Amino acid sequence: MPLMTPTIGSQLVDLGSALLLLTCFGIVAQRRLSACVDLFALQSVFLALTATLVAFLTGIHHIYIAAALTIVIKAIVIPRILKKVIERLNVSRELVMHINVPASLLICGVLVMIAFLITQPIIPFGHLLTRDSLAIALAIVLIGFFTMIARQKAVTQMIAFLVMENGLFLGATAATYGMPLVVELGVFFDVLVAALIAGIYTNRLQDAFDSVDTAHLSELKE
Amino acid sequence: MSDLPTTIAVSLLLLAPLVAGGLSLLLTGSRWLHVANLTSIGTLVAAEVMIARSVLEQGSLTAFGEIVYIDALSSVILFIIGTVGLACSLYMRSYMDEQVARGVIAPKRLNLFFFLFHMFLLTMVVATVANSLGVQWVAIEATTLTTTFLIAFWRRRESLEAGWKYLILCSVGISLALFGVVLMYYSSLRVLGDVSSALNITQLQQVASQLDPHILKLAFVFLFVGYGTKVGLVPMHSWLPDAYTEAPAPVAAMLAGVLETVAVYAILRCRGIVDQAVPPAFTGELFAVFGLVSFALAAFFILLQHNYKRLFAYSSIEHMGLAMVGFGIGGPIGNFGGLFHLVNHALAKSLAFFAAGNIHRRFKTVEITEVHGLTTVLPWSALALLIAGLALAALPPFALFASELQIITALGSSGLPGEWTQPGTRFPIVVLLFCSLVAFGGLLYHITSMVWGVAPKDIVPGEQWSVGHVPIILLGTVLVGFCWALPPPLQQLFEAAATLLISR
């Protein structure tokens, strides 16, 4: 590329990935649900920027489409759905936490290290431009996974799932410059439908339990 | 490489559920909904038979410019989807109508039910025939999305809880599988270089031996855990008993019989590629260990159940575990036994859930201790429950006995894969036999207490004949028949599929 040398390009991609990881920590540390949604939207914007950067540097056009879809679906549509759900439910904070914020952050730090450890043997095979992002992508997936376990509100669980998806998308962009377009479109469709379904669920759960605290979901036991 | 008749058959396979799903939203009146449903599933089965014949004659086939790839293994899975789907559709004719008549659901909601049911079928067919591993992933995630409202269909608190749990756990599991798919793509791009088709099974199979073993190992672990959640392997199984208990009976039958099988199929597909680059003991060991643990734990949980639908759910985990052990051992007998076990389990489990559905509607309880004297109250369902129970306990003369025997024979002759068992150790066999004995005792104890005894006084005895009894009788007959002799075409199909699974 004439405009940017590969080193600067790869450093910028690394910067984008690092910002994504940073927002992950923000989501883990944040108790206010609407702030969590904002952070998720911000993360999606970072993701789209990183993807655009990769598309620009490599000249692969279909990544632009994926980046545009990320902005529309993950930074605009899904946050709106989640905000509506929060508004209707009148819950603004995550009150009871299985694991408190400092401990959560510490665990997430460990998860990042684990992610780098796991991907160590396979990183050298990647493209020069984006290879460090694979480790960060795995770290984001693991943090999303952890948040899912550690938080109780249905909305937070949904955000955690979406964070995992963001991590996967970063992984796909970083490691392979995106998946085949059909697959990427399918994944976007699935994520959007999942978010809609979760929205419907929270309404019904609210009607049935007067709460969306998943701790109330304990009637089914052995 | 596909001639016109097969192309038509493949299009019918995909169009039938799609069209029927669209019609389900437009039609009014349960009669027409059922007509659309049965026509669609009938078309599906006919298309499958045509495809299976062509696969037997000419080997694997691709259609629509390599978007669709079908070989003997996918044909076996299509066979299961078709058979169980047909049985469920017949059963739904009486089951759903009675729910509407009793006012449990509004007639309007029947449209939604059938729409979701067809979308469920469609996503499973797509997952089975897709050539691209990525498209397969999208379809399997879509099965989660289509079934979650089917599980929560009664909208009780418990069903909402079960549906939510299922949605969250399976979506998370499936996300991990997507990471595996990404890694797979990562490894294949380095060899193939072509962006659009590097996830296609046809392409991957050709270059599999050149792929990087480190990446493939990592990819397979993620794929196995991800799709394993959907199979319901311990310790990712906790959504399964809740979902099976709360789902309407035909949906539970589809989940247990078909969805799990499709998830196993997705793992087997990836394994076929990974095994060519990595020593087969690596994947075999994962299959065998997870299978054995699921089998053993589920066997003990069967003993503890007091709810008959949960009983069948744990029995599903048990049998899936056993099939995984079969695939883990590998070789001609292990793979054939595993496949045959998948088929038999699908048939027996749908029979079990049909019987359970009938009992639930009459007794209005899922507690084993409150159900007695089925022989007088519901004689046909009692017979069905007994057959399903004996079959699931793997007694002769039922087909599960034959397949379980094959898996145990394979275990005896080749032992578990991997390094952690010495050749010739009897330990795994002892564990397997002991746990099947526990499961056998648990199932028989619970089921006999339901079938015999004195019926509660407030329950009206007598069972009216309905369309719903046709699949019950057919499934029972097939379960006995398969133990003695497989029809030759099916035998050939299973053998061809088992040969595909043997790792080189």
XYZ file of C-alpha atoms in Angstrom:
726
model
C 0.000 0.000 0.000
C 1.417 3.324 -0.913
C -0.196 5.335 1.841
C 0.827 3.361 4.856
C 3.686 1.037 5.479
C 2.719 -2.396 6.781
C 4.226 -1.707 10.208
C 2.140 1.383 10.838
C -0.886 -0.437 9.455
C -0.408 -3.424 11.696
C 0.160 -1.160 14.688
C -3.094 0.638 13.956
C -4.937 -2.681 13.718
C -3.395 -3.687 17.023
C -4.534 -0.379 18.504
C -8.089 -1.015 17.305
C -8.087 -4.507 18.784
C -6.706 -3.186 22.059
C -9.494 -0.599 22.239
C -12.019 -3.398 21.779
C -10.458 -5.269 24.668
C -10.521 -2.114 26.779
C -14.259 -1.663 26.281
C -14.677 -5.273 27.401
C -13.114 -4.392 30.730
C -15.399 -1.378 30.849
C -18.457 -3.593 30.451
C -17.250 -5.913 33.192
C -16.640 -2.993 35.553
C -19.888 -1.157 34.810
C -22.956 -1.705 36.984
C -25.370 0.574 35.154
C -27.100 -1.372 32.419
C -27.598 1.527 30.019
C -23.893 2.361 30.295
C -23.133 -1.265 29.450
C -25.214 -0.927 26.306
C -23.376 2.289 25.382
C -20.046 0.583 25.909
C -21.165 -2.271 23.707
C -22.172 0.181 20.983
C -18.785 1.876 21.333
C -17.057 -1.467 21.058
C -18.973 -2.209 17.872
C -17.825 1.131 16.442
C -14.204 0.255 17.250
C -14.769 -3.127 15.628
C -16.128 -1.539 12.474
C -13.187 0.898 12.363
C -10.682 -1.924 12.758
C -12.413 -3.914 10.045
C -12.452 -0.894 7.723
C -8.756 -0.425 8.356
C -8.064 -4.051 7.486
C -10.199 -3.723 4.358
C -8.323 -0.584 3.325
C -4.889 -2.063 3.935
C -5.584 -5.347 2.196
C -7.892 -4.127 -0.539
C -10.428 -6.870 0.163
C -13.760 -5.251 -0.552
C -16.235 -7.509 1.175
C -14.854 -6.542 4.587
C -16.302 -3.050 3.943
C -19.764 -4.613 3.711
C -19.226 -6.441 6.995
C -17.986 -3.241 8.639
C -21.040 -1.334 7.435
C -23.321 -4.067 8.741
C -21.524 -3.939 12.081
C -22.285 -0.237 12.381
C -25.928 -0.618 11.397
C -26.783 -3.765 13.334
C -24.455 -3.823 16.313
C -23.869 -0.131 16.932
C -27.374 1.183 16.143
C -30.171 -1.410 15.931
C -29.263 -3.808 18.728
C -28.362 -1.090 21.276
C -31.758 0.491 20.547
C -33.547 -2.776 21.181
C -31.638 -3.240 24.433
C -32.319 0.353 25.552
C -36.043 -0.153 24.926
C -35.982 -3.334 26.971
C -34.208 -1.585 29.851
C -36.668 1.323 29.731
C -39.671 -0.923 29.815
C -38.291 -3.054 32.617
C -37.353 -0.237 34.976
C -34.143 -1.898 36.012
C -31.101 0.254 35.675
C -28.480 -1.459 37.762
C -26.953 -4.840 38.283
C -27.580 -5.140 42.007
C -26.350 -8.497 43.151
C -23.177 -9.794 41.606
C -21.869 -13.296 42.009
C -18.342 -11.942 41.711
C -17.625 -8.310 42.605
C -16.049 -5.831 40.218
C -12.379 -5.902 41.352
C -12.313 -9.690 41.418
C -14.005 -9.804 37.993
C -11.396 -7.472 36.528
C -8.622 -9.594 37.986
C -10.119 -12.742 36.479
C -10.461 -11.017 33.122
C -6.784 -10.097 33.282
C -5.950 -13.757 33.794
C -8.229 -14.693 30.894
C -6.305 -12.345 28.600
C -3.077 -14.063 29.572
C -4.616 -17.479 28.957
C -5.800 -16.337 25.531
C -2.272 -15.274 24.578
C -0.910 -18.557 25.910
C -3.349 -20.687 23.884
C -2.809 -18.849 20.615
C 1.005 -18.695 21.005
C 1.718 -21.787 18.883
C -0.515 -20.771 15.982
C 0.095 -17.016 15.800
C 3.252 -17.206 13.631
C 1.192 -18.678 10.777
C -1.003 -15.615 10.438
C -0.791 -12.648 8.148
C 1.808 -10.151 9.192
C -0.739 -7.378 9.383
C -3.196 -8.759 11.895
C -1.727 -11.680 13.704
C -1.691 -10.293 17.242
C -5.399 -9.593 16.982
C -6.201 -13.303 17.075
C -5.072 -13.535 20.697
C -7.074 -10.428 21.586
C -10.106 -11.875 19.831
C -9.909 -15.035 21.912
C -9.478 -12.913 25.040
C -12.677 -11.009 24.205
C -14.559 -14.267 23.628
C -13.389 -15.609 26.991
C -14.283 -12.391 28.811
C -17.745 -12.467 27.254
C -18.084 -16.061 28.383
C -17.050 -15.113 31.902
C -19.459 -12.150 32.049
C -22.263 -14.466 31.065
C -21.570 -16.603 34.119
C -20.815 -13.793 36.548
C -23.808 -11.507 35.924
C -27.454 -12.201 36.540
C -29.606 -9.770 34.628
C -31.015 -11.069 31.385
C -29.891 -7.857 29.646
C -26.307 -8.222 30.856
C -26.241 -11.824 29.707
C -27.401 -10.712 26.302
C -24.681 -8.044 26.140
C -22.117 -10.657 27.140
C -23.271 -12.865 24.284
C -22.960 -9.956 21.857
C -19.483 -9.170 23.169
C -18.515 -12.768 22.404
C -19.829 -12.291 18.878
C -17.737 -9.134 18.520
C -14.694 -11.076 19.628
C -15.426 -13.765 17.068
C -15.862 -11.192 14.341
C -12.537 -9.599 15.249
C -10.974 -13.066 15.169
C -12.399 -13.757 11.723
C -11.240 -10.383 10.398
C -7.844 -10.651 12.004
C -6.961 -14.218 11.220
C -8.512 -14.647 7.810
C -9.488 -11.186 6.554
C -13.123 -12.070 7.066
C -15.154 -15.167 6.364
C -16.846 -15.862 3.008
C -19.552 -13.243 2.540
C -22.452 -15.702 2.720
C -21.288 -16.910 6.102
C -20.789 -13.397 7.400
C -24.278 -12.342 6.326
C -25.686 -15.464 7.971
C -23.902 -14.698 11.212
C -25.243 -11.127 11.236
C -28.738 -12.413 10.609
C -28.452 -14.924 13.458
C -27.158 -12.314 15.885
C -29.927 -9.876 15.015
C -32.633 -12.514 15.425
C -31.070 -13.658 18.689
C -31.202 -10.105 20.011
C -34.851 -9.749 18.973
C -35.761 -13.059 20.596
C -33.978 -12.102 23.787
C -35.936 -8.840 23.765
C -39.229 -10.731 23.509
C -38.110 -13.066 26.266
C -37.288 -10.287 28.691
C -40.805 -8.932 28.202
C -42.380 -12.297 28.867
C -40.087 -13.000 31.796
C -41.055 -9.634 33.234
C -44.743 -10.505 32.893
C -44.315 -13.943 34.405
C -41.854 -13.252 37.205
C -42.100 -9.471 37.729
C -38.350 -9.459 37.322
C -35.664 -10.162 34.780
C -33.233 -11.300 37.404
C -32.255 -14.735 36.168
C -31.703 -15.776 39.794
C -35.491 -16.167 39.908
C -35.172 -18.722 37.162
C -34.612 -21.554 39.555
C -37.893 -23.408 39.575
C -36.538 -26.205 37.453
C -34.381 -28.313 39.688
C -33.555 -31.948 40.107
C -21.818 -33.840 -10.839
C -25.524 -33.990 -10.398
C -28.137 -35.002 -12.910
C -31.516 -33.388 -13.233
C -33.537 -35.750 -10.976
C -31.142 -35.259 -8.055
C -31.140 -31.495 -8.520
C -34.925 -31.568 -8.387
C -34.819 -33.792 -5.303
C -32.408 -31.439 -3.533
C -34.547 -28.410 -4.391
C -37.646 -30.198 -3.103
C -35.791 -31.042 0.089
C -35.149 -27.367 0.759
C -38.342 -25.930 -0.711
C -40.831 -28.219 1.034
C -40.313 -26.888 4.570
C -39.791 -23.326 3.305
C -43.069 -23.221 1.377
C -44.975 -25.009 4.114
C -43.552 -22.564 6.661
C -44.760 -19.616 4.603
C -48.180 -21.201 4.103
C -48.497 -21.869 7.837
C -48.610 -18.146 8.465
C -51.349 -17.589 5.881
C -53.675 -20.559 6.269
C -56.545 -20.559 8.676
C -58.061 -23.607 10.326
C -56.142 -26.489 11.771
C -57.210 -28.917 9.037
C -55.364 -26.998 6.306
C -52.349 -26.469 8.502
C -52.072 -30.202 8.981
C -52.567 -30.843 5.276
C -49.730 -28.428 4.447
C -47.568 -29.995 7.124
C -48.096 -33.588 6.009
C -47.672 -32.714 2.335
C -44.425 -30.958 3.068
C -43.003 -33.734 5.202
C -44.159 -36.330 2.659
C -42.311 -34.446 -0.082
C -39.271 -34.253 2.155
C -39.246 -38.014 2.701
C -39.746 -38.741 -1.006
C -36.873 -36.407 -1.900
C -34.686 -38.099 0.670
C -35.373 -41.537 -0.746
C -34.414 -40.312 -4.217
C -31.228 -38.722 -2.920
C -30.289 -41.792 -0.887
C -30.717 -43.998 -3.962
C -28.564 -41.739 -6.048
C -25.906 -41.615 -3.304
C -25.878 -45.416 -3.099
C -25.433 -45.734 -6.843
C -22.995 -42.932 -7.557
C -21.380 -41.966 -4.288
C -21.388 -38.416 -2.972
C -23.067 -35.664 -4.954
C -22.929 -31.902 -5.124
C -25.616 -29.579 -6.418
C -26.118 -25.889 -7.216
C -22.466 -25.268 -7.968
C -21.054 -26.999 -4.897
C -23.307 -25.211 -2.420
C -24.898 -28.523 -1.492
C -22.839 -31.588 -0.678
C -24.488 -34.910 0.178
C -22.786 -38.213 0.863
C -23.820 -41.411 2.625
C -23.358 -39.836 6.068
C -25.630 -36.884 5.317
C -28.138 -39.295 3.770
C -28.322 -41.238 7.037
C -28.958 -37.994 8.929
C -31.593 -36.967 6.345
C -33.199 -40.362 6.858
C -33.478 -39.667 10.595
C -34.863 -36.142 10.020
C -37.469 -37.493 7.605
C -38.574 -40.469 9.671
C -38.871 -38.667 12.982
C -40.371 -35.613 11.268
C -43.043 -37.745 9.632
C -43.846 -39.543 12.883
C -44.098 -36.214 14.712
C -46.348 -34.713 12.054
C -48.768 -37.616 12.311
C -48.707 -37.405 16.076
C -49.287 -33.654 16.028
C -52.526 -34.189 14.123
C -54.211 -35.434 17.266
C -51.949 -33.814 19.873
C -52.175 -30.192 18.767
C -55.879 -30.399 17.915
C -56.636 -31.636 21.386
C -54.663 -28.771 22.919
C -56.711 -26.321 20.856
C -59.969 -28.076 21.723
C -59.132 -27.952 25.420
C -58.358 -24.262 25.130
C -54.720 -24.592 26.184
C -53.706 -22.580 23.146
C -55.654 -20.178 20.975
C -56.300 -21.503 17.431
C -54.275 -18.574 16.061
C -51.156 -19.723 17.840
C -51.269 -22.967 15.872
C -50.012 -20.950 12.875
C -46.978 -19.831 14.841
C -46.344 -23.369 16.005
C -46.349 -24.799 12.509
C -44.270 -21.922 11.161
C -41.569 -22.496 13.764
C -41.771 -26.261 13.257
C -41.118 -25.909 9.524
C -38.316 -23.430 10.058
C -36.804 -25.898 12.519
C -36.962 -28.638 9.866
C -35.528 -26.311 7.241
C -32.557 -25.249 9.355
C -31.770 -28.859 10.168
C -31.910 -29.892 6.510
C -29.647 -26.953 5.592
C -27.193 -27.925 8.348
C -27.093 -31.451 6.943
C -26.653 -30.686 3.256
C -24.493 -27.539 3.434
C -21.102 -27.882 1.816
C -19.588 -24.941 3.669
C -18.766 -25.400 7.349
C -19.664 -21.745 7.852
C -23.152 -22.151 6.417
C -23.549 -25.245 8.555
C -22.718 -23.171 11.632
C -25.247 -20.502 10.658
C -27.920 -23.179 10.219
C -27.184 -24.821 13.559
C -27.368 -21.498 15.386
C -30.639 -20.910 13.542
C -32.007 -24.193 14.941
C -31.475 -22.719 18.414
C -33.395 -19.605 17.466
C -36.305 -21.480 15.903
C -36.697 -23.989 18.724
C -36.450 -21.704 21.720
C -40.038 -20.455 21.297
C -41.215 -23.980 20.564
C -39.802 -25.018 23.944
C -41.423 -22.032 25.643
C -44.628 -22.580 23.683
C -46.955 -23.095 26.665
C -45.735 -19.762 28.128
C -45.807 -21.016 31.691
C -43.147 -19.687 34.022
C -41.247 -22.950 33.870
C -41.376 -23.111 30.085
C -40.110 -19.535 29.769
C -37.285 -20.419 32.105
C -36.416 -23.533 30.101
C -36.550 -21.626 26.820
C -34.323 -18.804 28.086
C -31.792 -21.233 29.537
C -31.718 -23.131 26.265
C -31.279 -19.959 24.211
C -28.430 -18.622 26.316
C -26.515 -21.857 26.884
C -26.754 -23.077 23.325
C -25.942 -19.685 21.810
C -22.843 -19.434 23.960
C -21.812 -22.972 23.106
C -22.386 -22.340 19.440
C -20.311 -19.146 19.600
C -17.374 -21.244 20.733
C -17.968 -23.496 17.737
C -17.813 -20.418 15.489
C -14.333 -19.722 16.817
C -13.490 -23.271 15.768
C -14.853 -22.597 12.286
C -12.771 -19.409 12.065
C -9.652 -21.367 13.007
C -10.498 -24.018 10.439
C -10.756 -21.307 7.810
C -7.481 -19.819 9.065
C -5.695 -23.111 8.471
C -7.276 -23.846 5.103
C -6.652 -20.361 3.684
C -2.925 -20.907 4.030
C -3.156 -23.951 1.779
C -6.012 -23.091 -0.536
C -5.674 -19.351 -0.780
C -9.132 -19.096 -2.357
C -11.369 -16.993 -0.183
C -14.831 -18.120 -1.205
C -14.586 -21.902 -1.100
C -11.948 -22.501 1.572
C -14.587 -23.640 4.060
C -16.192 -26.125 1.682
C -16.037 -29.733 2.781
C -15.266 -30.835 -0.771
C -12.228 -28.529 -0.832
C -11.094 -29.253 2.707
C -11.178 -33.012 2.155
C -8.761 -32.723 -0.735
C -6.149 -30.718 1.113
C -6.825 -31.920 4.672
C -3.505 -33.700 5.059
C -1.582 -30.481 4.336
C -3.387 -28.405 6.962
C -1.519 -27.340 10.051
C -2.079 -29.817 12.916
C -1.697 -27.221 15.714
C -4.457 -25.016 14.355
C -6.682 -27.981 13.592
C -6.335 -29.363 17.100
C -7.355 -26.049 18.625
C -10.177 -25.691 16.100
C -11.507 -29.143 16.861
C -11.537 -28.566 20.619
C -13.677 -25.451 20.128
C -15.956 -27.177 17.624
C -16.355 -30.193 19.866
C -17.240 -28.186 22.960
C -19.529 -25.887 20.958
C -21.554 -28.470 19.107
C -21.222 -30.795 22.123
C -23.374 -28.305 24.057
C -26.085 -28.888 21.512
C -25.646 -32.660 21.744
C -26.047 -32.338 25.496
C -22.762 -33.902 26.552
C -21.905 -33.645 30.239
C -20.962 -31.064 31.590
C -22.705 -28.856 28.988
C -26.022 -30.657 29.378
C -27.863 -28.597 31.989
C -30.322 -27.012 29.519
C -31.425 -30.367 28.188
C -33.660 -31.913 30.881
C -35.523 -28.621 31.380
C -36.076 -28.115 27.674
C -37.351 -31.658 27.133
C -39.713 -31.453 30.080
C -41.272 -28.151 29.117
C -41.450 -28.560 25.345
C -44.675 -29.905 23.792
C -44.292 -33.672 23.263
C -43.727 -33.635 19.475
C -41.140 -30.883 19.875
C -39.363 -32.862 22.587
C -39.317 -35.853 20.240
C -37.762 -33.717 17.495
C -35.189 -32.230 19.862
C -34.173 -35.586 21.261
C -34.325 -37.537 18.052
C -33.108 -35.152 15.409
C -31.487 -32.008 16.752
C -28.943 -33.915 18.815
C -28.186 -36.124 15.841
C -27.582 -33.122 13.597
C -25.172 -31.685 16.173
C -23.297 -35.004 16.298
C -23.199 -34.925 12.512
C -21.584 -31.468 12.560
C -18.853 -32.768 14.863
C -18.315 -35.860 12.708
C -17.952 -33.709 9.595
C -15.182 -31.658 11.156
C -13.570 -34.764 12.526
C -13.307 -36.247 9.049
C -11.082 -33.319 8.104
C -9.102 -33.005 11.320
C -8.269 -36.718 11.431
C -6.356 -36.533 8.185
C -3.837 -34.056 9.553
C -3.776 -35.000 13.238
C -3.352 -38.565 14.566
C -6.924 -39.953 14.875
C -6.346 -40.827 18.524
C -6.641 -37.107 19.351
C -10.240 -36.731 18.220
C -11.071 -40.297 19.221
C -9.974 -39.617 22.751
C -12.185 -36.509 23.026
C -15.177 -38.463 21.731
C -14.557 -41.404 24.013
C -13.875 -39.452 27.218
C -16.833 -37.071 26.885
C -19.017 -39.954 25.757
C -18.080 -42.205 28.619
C -18.505 -39.468 31.243
C -21.915 -38.490 29.840
C -22.983 -42.110 29.712
C -21.904 -42.866 33.269
C -23.326 -39.720 34.898
C -26.632 -39.859 33.026
C -27.065 -43.510 34.045
C -26.998 -42.526 37.701
C -29.264 -39.526 37.150
C -31.818 -41.870 35.555
C -31.997 -43.703 38.845
C -32.797 -40.497 40.755
C -35.564 -39.070 38.578
C -39.098 -38.546 39.775
C -40.357 -36.902 36.589
C -40.848 -39.157 33.598
C -39.967 -36.577 30.972
C -36.693 -35.801 32.734
C -36.118 -39.547 32.881
C -36.194 -39.681 29.090
C -34.033 -36.565 28.868
C -31.290 -38.172 30.918
C -31.666 -41.328 28.908
C -30.974 -39.170 25.829
C -27.734 -37.939 27.355
C -26.851 -41.525 28.159
C -27.439 -42.846 24.650
C -25.727 -39.907 22.966
C -22.761 -40.584 25.235
C -22.745 -44.203 24.146
C -22.888 -43.285 20.457
C -19.966 -40.887 21.030
C -17.999 -43.749 22.621
C -18.705 -45.783 19.501
C -17.410 -43.017 17.219
C -14.450 -42.541 19.535
C -13.378 -46.172 19.245
C -13.763 -45.876 15.494
C -13.061 -48.663 13.071
C -15.788 -50.359 11.044
C -17.698 -51.752 14.032
C -17.437 -48.714 16.282
C -18.566 -46.260 13.617
C -21.334 -48.478 12.333
C -22.516 -49.108 15.893
C -22.448 -45.396 16.660
C -24.476 -44.465 13.582
C -26.930 -47.288 14.066
C -27.301 -46.254 17.685
C -28.103 -42.674 16.638
C -30.865 -43.942 14.354
C -32.320 -46.338 16.911
C -32.184 -43.783 19.674
C -34.037 -41.266 17.505
C -36.823 -43.782 16.862
C -37.092 -45.032 20.444
C -36.960 -41.558 21.954
C -39.739 -40.195 19.744
C -41.864 -43.195 20.710
C -41.106 -42.491 24.378
C -42.088 -38.829 24.103
C -45.294 -39.658 22.210
C -46.282 -42.002 25.018
C -45.253 -39.398 27.599
C -47.343 -36.781 25.792
C -50.422 -39.007 25.924
C -49.888 -39.753 29.612
C -49.321 -36.098 30.462
C -52.538 -35.058 28.760
C -54.558 -37.608 30.717
C -52.912 -37.499 34.144
C -51.965 -33.775 34.063
C -48.777 -34.515 35.949
C -45.213 -35.409 35.123
C -44.518 -37.049 38.492
C -43.772 -40.743 38.228
C -45.284 -41.443 41.656
C -48.668 -40.048 40.625
C -49.021 -42.194 37.523
C -50.182 -45.778 38.015
C -52.252 -48.339 36.214
C -51.608 -47.222 32.681
C -52.664 -50.643 31.404
C -56.247 -49.873 32.352
C -56.295 -46.134 31.676
C -54.345 -45.889 28.428
C -53.613 -49.427 27.183
C -52.037 -48.403 23.867
C -49.858 -45.722 25.373
C -48.887 -48.156 28.127
C -47.701 -50.586 25.486
C -45.811 -47.797 23.705
C -44.196 -46.689 26.956
C -43.202 -50.240 27.764
C -41.700 -50.815 24.318
C -39.853 -47.496 24.417
C -38.634 -48.154 27.940
C -37.403 -51.670 27.186
C -35.793 -50.455 23.983
C -34.050 -47.579 25.786
C -32.878 -50.040 28.428
C -31.268 -51.854 25.466
C -33.015 -55.171 25.950
C -33.407 -57.651 23.134
C -35.424 -57.879 20.865
C -35.117 -54.126 20.346
C -32.768 -52.413 17.937
C -30.861 -50.505 20.615
C -29.680 -53.825 21.966
C -28.081 -54.619 18.619
C -26.284 -51.287 18.352
C -25.193 -51.233 21.988
C -23.781 -54.716 21.541
C -21.818 -53.536 18.511
C -20.312 -50.646 20.444
C -19.368 -52.875 23.360
C -17.868 -55.418 20.946
C -15.824 -52.655 19.345
C -14.663 -51.527 22.760
C -13.713 -55.086 23.647
C -11.739 -55.670 20.496
C -9.917 -52.372 20.023
C -10.146 -50.624 23.383
C -10.394 -46.877 23.903
C -8.214 -44.648 21.755
C -5.415 -42.553 23.207
C -2.614 -43.231 25.592
C -4.317 -43.149 28.921
C -5.610 -46.694 28.723
C -3.233 -49.584 28.250
C -4.174 -51.961 25.451
C -6.201 -54.790 26.869
C -7.460 -52.949 29.964
C -10.889 -54.112 30.941
C -11.676 -51.011 32.965
C -13.705 -49.083 30.335
C -15.755 -52.158 29.500
C -16.522 -52.775 33.145
C -17.593 -49.146 33.597
C -19.750 -49.288 30.478
C -21.473 -52.520 31.430
C -22.007 -51.462 35.021
C -23.519 -48.119 34.026
C -25.792 -49.689 31.441
C -26.966 -52.026 34.175
C -27.708 -49.024 36.409
C -29.612 -47.279 33.613
C -31.460 -50.501 32.834
C -32.530 -50.899 36.452
C -33.549 -47.246 36.749
C -35.643 -47.205 33.579
C -37.407 -50.475 34.295
C -38.103 -49.580 37.916
C -39.702 -46.263 37.004
C -41.597 -47.489 33.976
C -43.049 -50.636 35.497
C -44.342 -48.577 38.416
C -46.179 -46.376 35.921
C -47.522 -49.144 33.707
C -48.915 -51.444 36.370
C -50.707 -50.806 39.637
C -54.090 -49.329 40.431
C -55.055 -46.193 38.571
C -56.002 -43.101 40.608
C -59.795 -42.871 40.950
C -60.247 -39.448 39.372
C -58.678 -40.480 36.074
C -61.083 -41.513 33.333
C -59.994 -44.861 31.850
C -60.128 -45.753 28.186
C -58.166 -44.712 25.125
C -59.776 -43.601 21.929
C -58.151 -44.497 18.661
C -56.651 -41.504 16.819
C -54.228 -40.641 14.049
C -51.648 -40.136 16.767
C -51.520 -43.880 17.297
C -50.297 -44.642 13.780
C -46.718 -43.406 14.352
C -46.651 -45.147 17.730
C -47.402 -48.506 16.146
C -45.028 -47.920 13.230
C -42.134 -46.877 15.457
C -42.671 -49.861 17.754
C -42.647 -52.260 14.809
C -39.531 -50.706 13.320
C -37.720 -50.844 16.655
C -38.305 -54.577 16.904
C -37.655 -55.157 13.210
C -34.299 -53.370 13.105
C -32.927 -55.715 15.739
C -33.419 -58.747 13.495
C -32.765 -57.425 10.045
C -31.990 -54.086 8.496
C -33.554 -53.623 5.052
C -30.674 -54.116 2.559
C -30.670 -50.535 1.158
C -30.469 -49.102 4.664
C -27.747 -51.559 5.591
C -25.745 -50.469 2.544
C -26.293 -46.821 3.359
C -25.132 -47.218 6.965
C -22.112 -49.231 5.874
C -21.165 -46.632 3.287
C -21.503 -43.904 5.923
C -19.445 -45.866 8.457
C -16.722 -46.355 5.834
C -16.630 -42.577 5.312
C -16.047 -42.099 9.016
C -13.087 -44.436 9.297
C -10.064 -42.246 9.611
C -7.250 -42.937 7.274
